[in-house]
Coordinates of C-alpha atoms in Angstrom, one line a residue:
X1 CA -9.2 -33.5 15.6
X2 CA -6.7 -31.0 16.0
X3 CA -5.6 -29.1 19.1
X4 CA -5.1 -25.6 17.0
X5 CA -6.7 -23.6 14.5
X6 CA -4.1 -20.8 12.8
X7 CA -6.9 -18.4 11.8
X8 CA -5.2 -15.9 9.0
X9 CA -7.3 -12.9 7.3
X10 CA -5.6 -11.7 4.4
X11 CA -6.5 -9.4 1.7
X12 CA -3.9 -9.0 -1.2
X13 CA -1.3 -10.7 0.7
X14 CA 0.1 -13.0 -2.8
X15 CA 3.6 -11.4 -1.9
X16 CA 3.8 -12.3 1.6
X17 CA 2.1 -15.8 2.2
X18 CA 4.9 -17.9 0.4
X19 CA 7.3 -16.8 3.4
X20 CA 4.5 -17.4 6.1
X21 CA 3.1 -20.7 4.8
X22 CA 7.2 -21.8 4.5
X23 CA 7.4 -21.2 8.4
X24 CA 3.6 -22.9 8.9
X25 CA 4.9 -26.2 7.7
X26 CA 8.5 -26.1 9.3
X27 CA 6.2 -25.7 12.6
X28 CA 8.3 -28.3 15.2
X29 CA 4.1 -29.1 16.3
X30 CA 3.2 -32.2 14.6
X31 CA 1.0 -31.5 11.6
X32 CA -2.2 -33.3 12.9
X33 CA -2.0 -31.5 15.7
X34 CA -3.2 -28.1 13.7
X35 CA -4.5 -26.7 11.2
X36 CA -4.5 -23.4 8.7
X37 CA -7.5 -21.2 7.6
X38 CA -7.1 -18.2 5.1
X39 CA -9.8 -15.9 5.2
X40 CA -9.6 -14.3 2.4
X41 CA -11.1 -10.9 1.9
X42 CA -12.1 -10.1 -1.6
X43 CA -8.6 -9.7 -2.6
X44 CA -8.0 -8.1 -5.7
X45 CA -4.3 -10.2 -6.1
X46 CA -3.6 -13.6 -6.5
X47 CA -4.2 -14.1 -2.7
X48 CA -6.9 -17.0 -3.3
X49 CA -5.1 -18.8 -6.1
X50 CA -2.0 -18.9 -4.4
X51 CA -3.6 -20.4 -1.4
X52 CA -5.7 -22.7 -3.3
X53 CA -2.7 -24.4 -5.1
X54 CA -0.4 -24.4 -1.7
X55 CA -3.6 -26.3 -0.3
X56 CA -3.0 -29.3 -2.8
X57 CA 1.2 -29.8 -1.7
X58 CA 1.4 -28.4 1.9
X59 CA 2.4 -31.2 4.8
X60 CA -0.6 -29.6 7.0
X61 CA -4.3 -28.6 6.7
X62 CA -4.3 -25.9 4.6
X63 CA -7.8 -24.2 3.8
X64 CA -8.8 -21.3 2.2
X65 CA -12.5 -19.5 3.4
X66 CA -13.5 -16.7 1.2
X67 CA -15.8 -14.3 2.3
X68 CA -19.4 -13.5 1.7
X69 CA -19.7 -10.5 -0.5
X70 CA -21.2 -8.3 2.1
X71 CA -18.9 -8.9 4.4
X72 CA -15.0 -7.4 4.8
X73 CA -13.0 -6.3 7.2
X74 CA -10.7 -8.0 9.7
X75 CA -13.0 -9.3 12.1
X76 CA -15.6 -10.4 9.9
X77 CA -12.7 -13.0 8.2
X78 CA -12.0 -14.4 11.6
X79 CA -15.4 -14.9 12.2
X80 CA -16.0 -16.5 9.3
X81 CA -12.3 -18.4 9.5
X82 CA -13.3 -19.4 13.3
X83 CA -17.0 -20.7 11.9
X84 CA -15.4 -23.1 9.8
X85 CA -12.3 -24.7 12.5
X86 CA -11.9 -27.7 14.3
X87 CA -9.8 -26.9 17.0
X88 CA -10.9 -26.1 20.4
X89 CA -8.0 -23.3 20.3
X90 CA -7.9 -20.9 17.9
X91 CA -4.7 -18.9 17.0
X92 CA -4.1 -15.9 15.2
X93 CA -1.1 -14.2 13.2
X94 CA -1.1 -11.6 10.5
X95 CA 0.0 -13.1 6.8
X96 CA 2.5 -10.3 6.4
X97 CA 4.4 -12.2 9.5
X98 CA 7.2 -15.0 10.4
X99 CA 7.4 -17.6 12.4
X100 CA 10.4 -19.8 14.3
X101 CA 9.4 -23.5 13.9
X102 CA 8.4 -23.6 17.6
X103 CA 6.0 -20.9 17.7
X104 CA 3.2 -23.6 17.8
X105 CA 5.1 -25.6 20.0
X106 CA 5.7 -22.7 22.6
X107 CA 1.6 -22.6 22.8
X108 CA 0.9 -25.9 23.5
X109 CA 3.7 -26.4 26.3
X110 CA 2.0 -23.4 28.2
X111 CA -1.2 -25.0 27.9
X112 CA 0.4 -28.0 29.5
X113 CA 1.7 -26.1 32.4
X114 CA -1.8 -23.9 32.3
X115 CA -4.7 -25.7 31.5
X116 CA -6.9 -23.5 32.8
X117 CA -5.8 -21.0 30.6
X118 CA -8.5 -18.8 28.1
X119 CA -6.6 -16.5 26.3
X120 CA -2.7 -16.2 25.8
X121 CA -0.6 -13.2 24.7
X122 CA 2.4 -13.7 22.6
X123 CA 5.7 -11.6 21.6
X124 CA 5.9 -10.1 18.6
X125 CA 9.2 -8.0 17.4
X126 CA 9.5 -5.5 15.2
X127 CA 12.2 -6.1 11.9
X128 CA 13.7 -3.9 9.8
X129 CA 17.1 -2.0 8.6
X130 CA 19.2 -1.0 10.9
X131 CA 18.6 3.1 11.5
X132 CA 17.7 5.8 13.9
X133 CA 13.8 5.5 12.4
X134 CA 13.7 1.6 12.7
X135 CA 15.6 1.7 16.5
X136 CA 12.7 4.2 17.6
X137 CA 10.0 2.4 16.0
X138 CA 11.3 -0.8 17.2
X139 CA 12.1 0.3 21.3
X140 CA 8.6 2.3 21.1
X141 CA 6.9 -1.4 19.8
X142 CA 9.3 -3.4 22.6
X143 CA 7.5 -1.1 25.2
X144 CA 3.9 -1.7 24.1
X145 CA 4.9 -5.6 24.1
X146 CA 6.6 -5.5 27.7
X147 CA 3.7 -3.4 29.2
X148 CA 1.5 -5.7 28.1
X149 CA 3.6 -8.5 29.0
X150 CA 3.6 -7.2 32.5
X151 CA -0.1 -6.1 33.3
X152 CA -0.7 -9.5 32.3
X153 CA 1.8 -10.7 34.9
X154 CA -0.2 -8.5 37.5
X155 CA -3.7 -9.9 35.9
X156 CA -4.8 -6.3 35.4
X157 CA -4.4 -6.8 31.3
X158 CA -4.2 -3.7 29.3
X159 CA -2.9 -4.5 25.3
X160 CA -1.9 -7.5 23.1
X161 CA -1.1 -7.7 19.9
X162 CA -3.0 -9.6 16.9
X163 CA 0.0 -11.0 15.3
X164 CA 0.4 -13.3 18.0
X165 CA -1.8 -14.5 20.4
X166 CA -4.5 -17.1 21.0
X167 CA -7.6 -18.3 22.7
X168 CA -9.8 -20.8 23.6
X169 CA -12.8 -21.6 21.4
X170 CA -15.5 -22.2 24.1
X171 CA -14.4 -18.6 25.9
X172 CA -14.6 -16.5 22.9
X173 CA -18.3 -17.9 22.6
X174 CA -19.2 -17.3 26.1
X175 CA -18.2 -13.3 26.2
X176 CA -20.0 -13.1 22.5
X177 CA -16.9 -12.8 20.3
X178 CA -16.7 -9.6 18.4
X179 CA -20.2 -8.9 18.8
X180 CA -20.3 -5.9 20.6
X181 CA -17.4 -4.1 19.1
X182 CA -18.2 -5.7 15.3
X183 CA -18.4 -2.1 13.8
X184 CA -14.8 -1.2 14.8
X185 CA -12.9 -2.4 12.6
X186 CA -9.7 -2.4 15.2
X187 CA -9.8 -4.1 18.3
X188 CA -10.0 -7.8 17.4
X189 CA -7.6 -8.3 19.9
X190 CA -7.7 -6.3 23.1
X191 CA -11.4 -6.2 23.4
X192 CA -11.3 -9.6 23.2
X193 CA -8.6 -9.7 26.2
X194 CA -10.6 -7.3 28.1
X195 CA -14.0 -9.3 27.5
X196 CA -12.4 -12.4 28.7
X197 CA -10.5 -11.6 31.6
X198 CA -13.8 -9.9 33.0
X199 CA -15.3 -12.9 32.5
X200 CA -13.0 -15.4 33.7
X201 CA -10.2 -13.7 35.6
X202 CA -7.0 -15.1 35.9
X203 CA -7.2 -17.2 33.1
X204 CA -5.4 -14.6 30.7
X205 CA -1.4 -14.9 30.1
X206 CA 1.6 -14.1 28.5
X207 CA 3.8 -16.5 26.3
X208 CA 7.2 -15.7 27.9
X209 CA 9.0 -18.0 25.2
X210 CA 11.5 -16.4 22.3
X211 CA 10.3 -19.3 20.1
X212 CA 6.9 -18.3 20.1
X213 CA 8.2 -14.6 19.0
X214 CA 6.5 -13.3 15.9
X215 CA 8.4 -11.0 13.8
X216 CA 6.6 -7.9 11.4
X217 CA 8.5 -5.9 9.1
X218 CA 8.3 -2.4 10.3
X219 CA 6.4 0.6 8.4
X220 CA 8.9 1.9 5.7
X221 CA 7.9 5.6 6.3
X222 CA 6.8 7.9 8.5
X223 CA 3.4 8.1 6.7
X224 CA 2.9 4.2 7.0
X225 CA 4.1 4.8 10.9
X226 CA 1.3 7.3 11.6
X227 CA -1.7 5.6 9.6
X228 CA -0.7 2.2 11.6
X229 CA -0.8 4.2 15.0
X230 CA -3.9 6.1 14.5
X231 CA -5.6 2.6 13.9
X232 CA -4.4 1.3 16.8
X233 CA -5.4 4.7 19.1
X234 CA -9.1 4.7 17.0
X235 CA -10.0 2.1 19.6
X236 CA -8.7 3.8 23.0
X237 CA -11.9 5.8 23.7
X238 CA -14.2 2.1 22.8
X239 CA -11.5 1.3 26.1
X240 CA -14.3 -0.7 28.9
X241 CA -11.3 -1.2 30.8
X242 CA -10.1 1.2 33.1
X243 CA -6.8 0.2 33.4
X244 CA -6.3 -0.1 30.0
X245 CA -7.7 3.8 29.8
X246 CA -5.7 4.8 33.3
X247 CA -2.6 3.5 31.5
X248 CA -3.3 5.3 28.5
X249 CA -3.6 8.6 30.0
X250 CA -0.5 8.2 32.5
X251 CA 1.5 7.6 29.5
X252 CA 0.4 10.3 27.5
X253 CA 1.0 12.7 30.7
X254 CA 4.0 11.3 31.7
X255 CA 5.5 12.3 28.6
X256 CA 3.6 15.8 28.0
X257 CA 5.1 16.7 31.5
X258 CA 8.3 16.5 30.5
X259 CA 8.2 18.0 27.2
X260 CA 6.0 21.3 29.4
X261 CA 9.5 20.9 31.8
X262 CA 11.4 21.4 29.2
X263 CA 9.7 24.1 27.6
X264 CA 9.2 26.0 30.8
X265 CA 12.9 26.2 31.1
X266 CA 13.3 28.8 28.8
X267 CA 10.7 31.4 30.9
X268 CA 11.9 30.3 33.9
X269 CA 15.8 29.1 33.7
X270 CA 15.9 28.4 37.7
X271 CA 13.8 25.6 37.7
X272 CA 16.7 23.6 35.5
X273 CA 17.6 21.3 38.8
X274 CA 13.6 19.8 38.5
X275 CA 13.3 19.5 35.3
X276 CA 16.9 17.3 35.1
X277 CA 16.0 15.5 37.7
X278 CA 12.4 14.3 36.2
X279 CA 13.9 13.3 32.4
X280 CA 16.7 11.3 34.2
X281 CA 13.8 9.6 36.9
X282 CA 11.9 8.7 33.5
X283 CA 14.9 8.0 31.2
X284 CA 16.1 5.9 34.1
X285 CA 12.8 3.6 34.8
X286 CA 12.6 3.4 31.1
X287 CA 16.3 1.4 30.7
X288 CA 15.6 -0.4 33.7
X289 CA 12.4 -1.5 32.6
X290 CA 13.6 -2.0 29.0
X291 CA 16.5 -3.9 29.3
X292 CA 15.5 -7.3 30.2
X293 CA 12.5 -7.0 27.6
X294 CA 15.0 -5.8 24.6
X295 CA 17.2 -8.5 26.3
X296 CA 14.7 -11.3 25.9
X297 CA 14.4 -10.2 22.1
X298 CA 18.2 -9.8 21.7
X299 CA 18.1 -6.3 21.0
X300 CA 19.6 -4.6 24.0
X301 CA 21.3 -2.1 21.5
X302 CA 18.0 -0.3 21.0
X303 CA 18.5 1.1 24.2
X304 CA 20.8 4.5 23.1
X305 CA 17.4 5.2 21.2
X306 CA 15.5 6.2 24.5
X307 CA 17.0 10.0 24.6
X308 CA 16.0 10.4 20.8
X309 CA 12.4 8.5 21.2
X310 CA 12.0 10.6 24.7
X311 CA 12.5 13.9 22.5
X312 CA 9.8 13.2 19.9
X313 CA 7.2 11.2 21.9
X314 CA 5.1 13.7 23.3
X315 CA 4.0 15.5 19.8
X316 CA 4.0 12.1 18.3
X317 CA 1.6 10.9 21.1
X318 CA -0.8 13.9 21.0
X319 CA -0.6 13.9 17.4
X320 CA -2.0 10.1 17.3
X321 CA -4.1 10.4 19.9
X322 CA -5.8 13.2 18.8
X323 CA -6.3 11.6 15.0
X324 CA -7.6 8.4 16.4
X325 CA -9.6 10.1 18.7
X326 CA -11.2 11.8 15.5
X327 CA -11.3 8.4 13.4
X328 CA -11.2 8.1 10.0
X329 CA -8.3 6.5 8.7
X330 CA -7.1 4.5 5.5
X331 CA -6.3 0.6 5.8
X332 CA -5.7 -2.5 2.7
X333 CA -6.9 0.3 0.6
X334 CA -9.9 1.1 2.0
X335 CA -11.7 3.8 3.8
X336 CA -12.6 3.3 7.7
X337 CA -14.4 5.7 9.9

């Protein structure tokens, strides 16, 4: 039996799986020791048939699950994924992803360090062409990954990312899976976090290992950049944890503060001293907190980017907070609400 199961939902992914099944079977993880399920759903591309025929040359378990007609939707093609593996640890990436050879590897040497271990958090890093749009995008995703990264460390979890991370079988079962949150269609991921550390505290942790990085092309434009990010925020106000809420909102006033600082200035010129002082306090504990997370994915350039990023955050975050607080957003050419 194998240890893993790479659980993969895809819908019209033809032009992306070559590359990600390429990086499956260079995995430095012996190939009996996993296995790969493609959840395909209803994909209008050659999605299925390309799977199918990779399934017949591959050097690992390669299956493709196919989803009932009444069902879509990311979670339901885990489920249904997850309903058909062996593994007593199930572990999830995107197909629009890559992977080094020893992102397997990296997961099953924490396990031997951590046995006791239900749910593991990996790095992911953002790719794309070097510009002022991708360095913002990319020190803005490098944040959301360290933050996580580090409320994990303190065991007070607060975000993770489904493009990387994994969990055992048996705990999913026990805090009812997706059950509860099945008719979001975001949140397979942190819910799932929050669900299990409540349950069995202290058995939630992050992969601190640059093999087991994940890379994800970034958005290409600005519209593809918002529509991502109001997805993600369409979940914060399902939030039951309240330091995954309390962080949201210290974050979001953080940031509005300073912008208000700034804008005060120009009614009230004397107050110049305060208003300095607070952007270099939160310009300062942003590089210091930055540096050894952009350091650990070798991208310590990013960091001129936090002037320009501290500049546009605070419409950018009440813009997407306010959308996903509405819902309604469009996603693998559908509809969600």
């Amino acid at each position: 039996m194998p240890h893993f199961s790479v659980l993969i939902a895809a819908r019209n992914e033809a032009a992306n799986l070559p590359q990600l099944l390429r990086d499956l079977a260079a995995q430095t993880l012996p190939a009996s020791q996993f296995e790969v399920l493609i959840a395909d759903d209803h994909s209008t591309d050659a999605t299925a048939a390309l799977v199918t025929a990779a399934a017949q040359k591959t050097g690992f378990h390669l299956r493709l699950i196919e989803l009932p007609p009444a069902q879509t939707g990311k979670k339901a093609a885990l489920l249904t994924a997850l309903h058909a593996a062996r593994a007593p640890w199930l572990v999830c990436t995107d197909a629009d992803c890559r992977l080094g050879p020893g992102w397997l590897a990296a997961y099953a040497a924490l396990l031997h360090r951590q046995p006791q271990a239900n749910f593991i958090s990996g790095p992911v890093l953002l790719t794309g062409p070097d510009s002022l749009f991708m360095t913002l995008m990319g020190l803005e995703f490098a944040g959301l990954v360290g933050v996580g990264a580090a409320c994990l460390a303190r065991q007070a979890p607060t975000m993770c990312n489904g493009a990387n991370l994994a969990y055992r079988r048996a705990a999913f079962e026990a805090v009812g899976g997706f059950a509860d949150n099945a008719h979001l269609a975001s949140g397979d991921d942190e819910f799932l976090l929050h669900k299990i550390h409540a349950t069995f505290p202290g058995t939630a942790y992050f992969l601190t290992d640059a093999a087991a990085t994940v890379r994800t092309a970034a958005p290409d434009t600005l519209r593809a950049l918002l529509r991502q990010r109001v997805r993600w925020a369409s979940k914060w106000r399902h939030y039951q944890s309240a330091a995954s809420r309390n962080l949201a909102l210290l974050v979001l006033g953080a940031n509005v503060a300073l912008a208000a600082g700034a804008v005060a200035l120009l009614k009230w010129p004397g107050l110049w001293p305060w208003v300095a002082a607070a952007w270099v306090i939160k310009l300062g504990a942003d590089a210091w907190f930055l540096s050894p997370v952009l350091g650990f994915f070798g991208r310590r350039k990013w960091l001129w980017g936090l002037l320009p990023l501290q500049l546009l955050y605070a419409p950018y975050a009440l813009a997407v907070g306010a959308a996903g607080w509405r819902g309604g957003y469009e996603w693998k050419g559908r509809v969600v609400q």
